[in-house]
mmCIF file with all atom_site columns, C-alpha atoms in Angstrom:
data_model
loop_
_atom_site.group_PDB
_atom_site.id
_atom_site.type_symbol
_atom_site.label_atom_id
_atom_site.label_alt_id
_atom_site.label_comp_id
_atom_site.label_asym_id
_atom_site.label_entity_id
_atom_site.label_seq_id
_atom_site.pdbx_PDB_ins_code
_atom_site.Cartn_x
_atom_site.Cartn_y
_atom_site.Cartn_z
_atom_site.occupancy
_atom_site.B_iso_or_equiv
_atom_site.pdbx_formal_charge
_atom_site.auth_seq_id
_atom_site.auth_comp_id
_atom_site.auth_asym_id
_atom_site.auth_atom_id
_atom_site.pdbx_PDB_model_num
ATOM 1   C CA . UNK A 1 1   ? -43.637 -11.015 -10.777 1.00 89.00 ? 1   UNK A CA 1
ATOM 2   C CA . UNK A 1 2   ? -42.464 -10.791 -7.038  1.00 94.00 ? 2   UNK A CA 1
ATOM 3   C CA . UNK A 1 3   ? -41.690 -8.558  -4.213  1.00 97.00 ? 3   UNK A CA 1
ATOM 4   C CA . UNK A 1 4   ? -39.051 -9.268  -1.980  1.00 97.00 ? 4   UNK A CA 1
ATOM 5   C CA . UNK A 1 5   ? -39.066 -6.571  0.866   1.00 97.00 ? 5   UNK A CA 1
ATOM 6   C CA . UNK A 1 6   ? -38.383 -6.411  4.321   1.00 97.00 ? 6   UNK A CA 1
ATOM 7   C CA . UNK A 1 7   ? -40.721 -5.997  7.461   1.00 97.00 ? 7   UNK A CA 1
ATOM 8   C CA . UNK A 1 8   ? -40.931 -6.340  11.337  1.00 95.00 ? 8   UNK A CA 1
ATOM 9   C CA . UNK A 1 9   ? -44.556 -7.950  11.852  1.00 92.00 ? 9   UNK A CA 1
ATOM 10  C CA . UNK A 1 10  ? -42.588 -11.007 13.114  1.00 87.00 ? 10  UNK A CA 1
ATOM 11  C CA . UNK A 1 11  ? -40.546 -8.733  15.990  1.00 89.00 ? 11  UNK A CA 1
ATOM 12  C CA . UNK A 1 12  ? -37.606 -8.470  14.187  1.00 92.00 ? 12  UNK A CA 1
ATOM 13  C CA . UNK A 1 13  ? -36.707 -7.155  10.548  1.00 97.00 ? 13  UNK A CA 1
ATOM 14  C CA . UNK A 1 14  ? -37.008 -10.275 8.070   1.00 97.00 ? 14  UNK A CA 1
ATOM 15  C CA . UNK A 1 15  ? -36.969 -10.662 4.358   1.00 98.00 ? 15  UNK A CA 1
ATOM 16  C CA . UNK A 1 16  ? -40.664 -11.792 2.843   1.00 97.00 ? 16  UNK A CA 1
ATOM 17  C CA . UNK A 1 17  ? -41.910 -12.242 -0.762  1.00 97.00 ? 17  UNK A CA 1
ATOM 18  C CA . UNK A 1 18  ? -45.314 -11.403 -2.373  1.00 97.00 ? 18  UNK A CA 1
ATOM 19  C CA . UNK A 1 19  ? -46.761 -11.787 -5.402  1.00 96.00 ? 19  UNK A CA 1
ATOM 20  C CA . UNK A 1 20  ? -46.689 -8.579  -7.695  1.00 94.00 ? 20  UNK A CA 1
ATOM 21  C CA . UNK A 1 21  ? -50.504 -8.216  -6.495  1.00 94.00 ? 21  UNK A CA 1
ATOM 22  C CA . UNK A 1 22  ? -49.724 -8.265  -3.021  1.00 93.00 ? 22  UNK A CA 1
ATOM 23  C CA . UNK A 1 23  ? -51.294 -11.725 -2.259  1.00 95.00 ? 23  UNK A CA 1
ATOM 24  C CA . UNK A 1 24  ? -49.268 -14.822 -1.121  1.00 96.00 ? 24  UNK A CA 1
ATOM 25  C CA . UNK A 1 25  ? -46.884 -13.250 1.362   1.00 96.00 ? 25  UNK A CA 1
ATOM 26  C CA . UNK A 1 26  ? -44.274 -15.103 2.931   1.00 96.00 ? 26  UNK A CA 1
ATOM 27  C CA . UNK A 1 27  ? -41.162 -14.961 5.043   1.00 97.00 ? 27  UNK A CA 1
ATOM 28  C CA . UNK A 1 28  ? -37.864 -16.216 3.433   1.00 96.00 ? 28  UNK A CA 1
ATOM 29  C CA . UNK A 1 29  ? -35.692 -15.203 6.062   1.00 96.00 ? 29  UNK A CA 1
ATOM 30  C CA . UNK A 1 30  ? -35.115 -17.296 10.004  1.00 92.00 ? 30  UNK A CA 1
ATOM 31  C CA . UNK A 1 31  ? -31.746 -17.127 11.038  1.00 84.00 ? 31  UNK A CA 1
ATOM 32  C CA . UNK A 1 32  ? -30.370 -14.188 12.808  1.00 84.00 ? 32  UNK A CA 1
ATOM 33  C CA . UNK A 1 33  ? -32.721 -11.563 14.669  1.00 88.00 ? 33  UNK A CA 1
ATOM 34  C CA . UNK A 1 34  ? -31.892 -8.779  11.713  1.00 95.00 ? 34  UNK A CA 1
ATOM 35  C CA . UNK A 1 35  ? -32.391 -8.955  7.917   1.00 96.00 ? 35  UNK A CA 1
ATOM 36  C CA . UNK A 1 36  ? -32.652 -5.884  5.231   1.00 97.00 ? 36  UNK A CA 1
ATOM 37  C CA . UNK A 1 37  ? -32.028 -4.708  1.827   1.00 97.00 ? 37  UNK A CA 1
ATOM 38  C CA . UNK A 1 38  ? -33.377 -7.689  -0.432  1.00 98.00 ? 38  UNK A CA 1
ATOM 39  C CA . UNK A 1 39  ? -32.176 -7.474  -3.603  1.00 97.00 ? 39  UNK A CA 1
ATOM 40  C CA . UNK A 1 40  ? -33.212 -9.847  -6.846  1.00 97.00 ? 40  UNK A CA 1
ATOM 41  C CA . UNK A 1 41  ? -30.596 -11.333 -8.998  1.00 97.00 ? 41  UNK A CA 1
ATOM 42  C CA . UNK A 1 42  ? -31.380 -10.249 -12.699 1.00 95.00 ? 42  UNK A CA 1
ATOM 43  C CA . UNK A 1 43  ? -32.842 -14.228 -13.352 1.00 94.00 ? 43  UNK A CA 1
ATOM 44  C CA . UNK A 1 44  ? -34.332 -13.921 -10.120 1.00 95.00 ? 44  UNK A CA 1
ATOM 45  C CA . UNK A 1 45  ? -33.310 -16.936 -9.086  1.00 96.00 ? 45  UNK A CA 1
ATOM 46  C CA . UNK A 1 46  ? -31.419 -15.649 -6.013  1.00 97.00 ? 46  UNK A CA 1
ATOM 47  C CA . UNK A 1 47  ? -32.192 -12.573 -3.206  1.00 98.00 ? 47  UNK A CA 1
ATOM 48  C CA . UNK A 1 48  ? -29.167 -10.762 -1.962  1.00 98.00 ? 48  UNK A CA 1
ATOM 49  C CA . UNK A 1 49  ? -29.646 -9.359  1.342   1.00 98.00 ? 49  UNK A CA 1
ATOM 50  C CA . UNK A 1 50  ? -27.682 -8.310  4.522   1.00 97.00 ? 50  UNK A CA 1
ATOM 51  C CA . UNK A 1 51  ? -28.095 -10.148 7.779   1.00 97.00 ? 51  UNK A CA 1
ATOM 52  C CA . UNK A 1 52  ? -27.160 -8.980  11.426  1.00 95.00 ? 52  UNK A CA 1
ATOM 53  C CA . UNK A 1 53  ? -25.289 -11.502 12.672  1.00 90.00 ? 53  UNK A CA 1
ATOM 54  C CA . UNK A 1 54  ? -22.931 -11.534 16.181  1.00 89.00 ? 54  UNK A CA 1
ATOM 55  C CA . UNK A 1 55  ? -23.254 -7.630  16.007  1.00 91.00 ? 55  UNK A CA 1
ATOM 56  C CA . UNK A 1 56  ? -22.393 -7.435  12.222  1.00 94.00 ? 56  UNK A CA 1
ATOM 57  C CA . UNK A 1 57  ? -23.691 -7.458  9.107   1.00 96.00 ? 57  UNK A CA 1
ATOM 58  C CA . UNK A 1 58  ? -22.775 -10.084 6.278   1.00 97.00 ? 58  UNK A CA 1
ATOM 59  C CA . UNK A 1 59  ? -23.558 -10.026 2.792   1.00 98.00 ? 59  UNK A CA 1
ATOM 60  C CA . UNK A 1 60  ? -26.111 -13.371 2.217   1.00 97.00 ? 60  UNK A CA 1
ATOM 61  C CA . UNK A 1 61  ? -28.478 -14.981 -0.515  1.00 97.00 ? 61  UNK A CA 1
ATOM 62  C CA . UNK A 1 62  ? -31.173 -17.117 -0.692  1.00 97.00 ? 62  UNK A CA 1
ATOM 63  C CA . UNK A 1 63  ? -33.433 -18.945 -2.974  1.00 96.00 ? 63  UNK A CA 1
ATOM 64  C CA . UNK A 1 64  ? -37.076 -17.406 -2.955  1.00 95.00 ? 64  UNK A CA 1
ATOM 65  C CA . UNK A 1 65  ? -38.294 -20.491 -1.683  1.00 95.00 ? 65  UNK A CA 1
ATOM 66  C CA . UNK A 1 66  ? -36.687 -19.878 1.499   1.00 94.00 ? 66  UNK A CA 1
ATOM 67  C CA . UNK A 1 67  ? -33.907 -22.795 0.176   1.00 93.00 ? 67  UNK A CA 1
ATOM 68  C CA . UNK A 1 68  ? -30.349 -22.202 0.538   1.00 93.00 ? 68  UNK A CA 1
ATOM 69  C CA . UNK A 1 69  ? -29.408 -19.648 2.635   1.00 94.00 ? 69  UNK A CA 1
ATOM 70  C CA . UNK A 1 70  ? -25.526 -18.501 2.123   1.00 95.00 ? 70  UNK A CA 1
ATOM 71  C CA . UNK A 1 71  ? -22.920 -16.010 3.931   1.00 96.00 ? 71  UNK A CA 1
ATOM 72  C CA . UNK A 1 72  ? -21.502 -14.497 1.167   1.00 97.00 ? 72  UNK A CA 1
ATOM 73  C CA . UNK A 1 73  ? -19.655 -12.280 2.959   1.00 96.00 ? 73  UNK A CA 1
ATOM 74  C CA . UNK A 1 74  ? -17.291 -12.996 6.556   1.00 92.00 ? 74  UNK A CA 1
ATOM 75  C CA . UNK A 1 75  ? -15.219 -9.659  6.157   1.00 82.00 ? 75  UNK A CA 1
ATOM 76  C CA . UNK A 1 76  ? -14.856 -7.317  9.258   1.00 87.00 ? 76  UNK A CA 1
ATOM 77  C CA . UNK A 1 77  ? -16.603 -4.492  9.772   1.00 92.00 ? 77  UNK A CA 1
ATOM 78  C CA . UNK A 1 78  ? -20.805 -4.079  8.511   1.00 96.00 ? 78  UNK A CA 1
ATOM 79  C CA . UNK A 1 79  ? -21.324 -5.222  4.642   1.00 97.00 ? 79  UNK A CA 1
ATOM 80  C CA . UNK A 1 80  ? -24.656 -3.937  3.638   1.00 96.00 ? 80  UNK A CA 1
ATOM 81  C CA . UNK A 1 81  ? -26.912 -3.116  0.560   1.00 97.00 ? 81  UNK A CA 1
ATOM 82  C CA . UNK A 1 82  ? -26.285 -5.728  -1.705  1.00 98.00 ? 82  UNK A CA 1
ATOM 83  C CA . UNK A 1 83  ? -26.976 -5.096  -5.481  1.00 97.00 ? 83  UNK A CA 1
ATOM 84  C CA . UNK A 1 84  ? -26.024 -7.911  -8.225  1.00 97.00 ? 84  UNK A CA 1
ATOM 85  C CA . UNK A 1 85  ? -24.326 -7.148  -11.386 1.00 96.00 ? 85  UNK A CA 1
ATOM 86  C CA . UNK A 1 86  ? -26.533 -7.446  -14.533 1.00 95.00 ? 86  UNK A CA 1
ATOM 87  C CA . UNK A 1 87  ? -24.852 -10.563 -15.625 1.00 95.00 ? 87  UNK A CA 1
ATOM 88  C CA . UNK A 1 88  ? -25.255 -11.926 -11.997 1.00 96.00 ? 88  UNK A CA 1
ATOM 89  C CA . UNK A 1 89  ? -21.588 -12.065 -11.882 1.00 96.00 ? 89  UNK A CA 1
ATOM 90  C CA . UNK A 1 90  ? -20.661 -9.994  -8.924  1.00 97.00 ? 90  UNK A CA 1
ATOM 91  C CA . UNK A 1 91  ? -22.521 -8.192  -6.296  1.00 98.00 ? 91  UNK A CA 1
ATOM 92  C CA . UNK A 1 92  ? -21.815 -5.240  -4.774  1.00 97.00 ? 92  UNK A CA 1
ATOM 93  C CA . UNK A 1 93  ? -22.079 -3.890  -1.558  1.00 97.00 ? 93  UNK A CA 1
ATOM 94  C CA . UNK A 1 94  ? -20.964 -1.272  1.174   1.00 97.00 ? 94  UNK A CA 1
ATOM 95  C CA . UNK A 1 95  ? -18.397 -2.401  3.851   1.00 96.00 ? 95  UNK A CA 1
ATOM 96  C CA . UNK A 1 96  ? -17.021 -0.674  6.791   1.00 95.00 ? 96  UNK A CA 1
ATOM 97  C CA . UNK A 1 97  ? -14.077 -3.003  7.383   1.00 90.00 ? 97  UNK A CA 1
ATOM 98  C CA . UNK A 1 98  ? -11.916 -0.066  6.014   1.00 81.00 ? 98  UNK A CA 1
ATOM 99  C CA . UNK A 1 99  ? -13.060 2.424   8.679   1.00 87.00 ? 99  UNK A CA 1
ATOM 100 C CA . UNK A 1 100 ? -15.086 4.277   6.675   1.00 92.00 ? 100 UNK A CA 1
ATOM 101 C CA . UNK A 1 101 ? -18.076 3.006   4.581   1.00 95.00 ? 101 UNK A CA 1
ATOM 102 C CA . UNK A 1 102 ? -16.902 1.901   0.655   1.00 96.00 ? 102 UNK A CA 1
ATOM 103 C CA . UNK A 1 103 ? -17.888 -0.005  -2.091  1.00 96.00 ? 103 UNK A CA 1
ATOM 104 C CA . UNK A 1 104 ? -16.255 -3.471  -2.394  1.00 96.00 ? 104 UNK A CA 1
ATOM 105 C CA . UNK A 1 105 ? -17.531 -6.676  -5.209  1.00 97.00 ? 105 UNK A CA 1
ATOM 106 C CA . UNK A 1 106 ? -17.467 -9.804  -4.337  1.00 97.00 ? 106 UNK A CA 1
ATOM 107 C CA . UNK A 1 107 ? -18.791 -12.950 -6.499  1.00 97.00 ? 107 UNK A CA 1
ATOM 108 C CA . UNK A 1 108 ? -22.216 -14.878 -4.885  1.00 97.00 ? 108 UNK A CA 1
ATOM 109 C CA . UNK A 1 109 ? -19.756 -17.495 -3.877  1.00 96.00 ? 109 UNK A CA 1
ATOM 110 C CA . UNK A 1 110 ? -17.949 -15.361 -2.067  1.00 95.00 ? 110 UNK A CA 1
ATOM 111 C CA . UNK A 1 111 ? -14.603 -15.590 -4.189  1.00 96.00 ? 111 UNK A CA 1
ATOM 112 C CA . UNK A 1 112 ? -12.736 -12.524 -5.532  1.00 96.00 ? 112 UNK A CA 1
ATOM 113 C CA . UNK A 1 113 ? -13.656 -10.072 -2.981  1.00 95.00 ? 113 UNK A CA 1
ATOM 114 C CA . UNK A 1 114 ? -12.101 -6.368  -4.082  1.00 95.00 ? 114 UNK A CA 1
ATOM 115 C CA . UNK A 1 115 ? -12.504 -2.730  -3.136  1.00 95.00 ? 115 UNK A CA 1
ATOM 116 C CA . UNK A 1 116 ? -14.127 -0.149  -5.253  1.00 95.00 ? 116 UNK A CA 1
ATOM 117 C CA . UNK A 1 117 ? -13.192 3.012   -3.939  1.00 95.00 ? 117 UNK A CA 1
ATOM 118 C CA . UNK A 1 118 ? -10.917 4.347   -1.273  1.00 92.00 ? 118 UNK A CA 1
ATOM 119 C CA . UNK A 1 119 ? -12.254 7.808   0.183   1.00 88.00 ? 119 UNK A CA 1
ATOM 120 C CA . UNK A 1 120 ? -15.494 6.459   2.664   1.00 81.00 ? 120 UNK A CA 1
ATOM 121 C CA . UNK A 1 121 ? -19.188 7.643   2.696   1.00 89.00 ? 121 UNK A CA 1
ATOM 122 C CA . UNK A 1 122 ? -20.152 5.649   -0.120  1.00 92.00 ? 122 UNK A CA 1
ATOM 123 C CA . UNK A 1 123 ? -23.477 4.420   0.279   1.00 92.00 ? 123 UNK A CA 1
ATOM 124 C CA . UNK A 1 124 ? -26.288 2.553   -1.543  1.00 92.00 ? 124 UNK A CA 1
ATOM 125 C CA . UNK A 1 125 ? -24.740 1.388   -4.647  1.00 93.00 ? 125 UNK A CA 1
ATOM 126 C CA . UNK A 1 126 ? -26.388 0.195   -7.892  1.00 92.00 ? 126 UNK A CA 1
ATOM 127 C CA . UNK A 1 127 ? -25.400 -1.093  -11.518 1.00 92.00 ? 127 UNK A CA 1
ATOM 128 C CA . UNK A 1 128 ? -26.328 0.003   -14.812 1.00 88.00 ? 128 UNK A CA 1
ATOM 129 C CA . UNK A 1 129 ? -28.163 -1.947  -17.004 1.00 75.00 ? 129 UNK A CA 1
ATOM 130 C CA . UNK A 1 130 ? -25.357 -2.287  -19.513 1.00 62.00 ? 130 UNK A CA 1
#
């Protein structure tokens, strides 16, 4: 088992991975001066994470190699905490682009991008294990 969390001993936040343990820490994360809210695909193949990037944030993934980093999401407004469905199908995440903060899916290639709900203030979503 792993730990993908985020931390600031480099300057700026970036996404790491440890072993379960707490041994064999390393930083996934490069581009972009701003990085939170790792979350593991249910294989755990994939982290989901947000990334500050020309004063927004984007929905992105990566390997937990490091490998592969991909924007996910190039909506306006912020798109933050990412969670993936339990068939790895869709994640969801919180966007502003509406005005107000609400829950919008997208699939990890970006593709079929839809909103959720329609009244703001939503915040830190997560799926059932259905």
């Amino acid at each position: 088992y792993h730990i993908a969390f985020t931390s600031d001993r480099a300057g700026g936040p970036q996404i790491y991975i440890m072993d379960a343990e707490g041994a064999n820490t390393r930083r996934l994360t490069f581009k972009g001066r701003y990085q939170d809210s790792p979350a593991w695909s249910p294989k755990g193949d994939k982290i989901a994470y947000a990334s500050l990037h020309n004063g927004k944030f984007d929905i992105w993934t990566i390997e937990p190699d490091g490998a592969e980093p991909t924007r996910v999401t190039s909506c306006p407004g912020n798109n933050e905490y990412p969670t993936w469905a339990p068939d790895a199908s869709m994640i969801c995440f919180v966007s502003t682009r509406g005005g107000k903060s609400d829950l919008y899916a997208v699939r990890p290639n970006g593709g079929g991008l839809r909103r959720l709900t329609h009244f703001g203030d939503a915040k830190m979503p997560d799926w059932s294990g259905f």
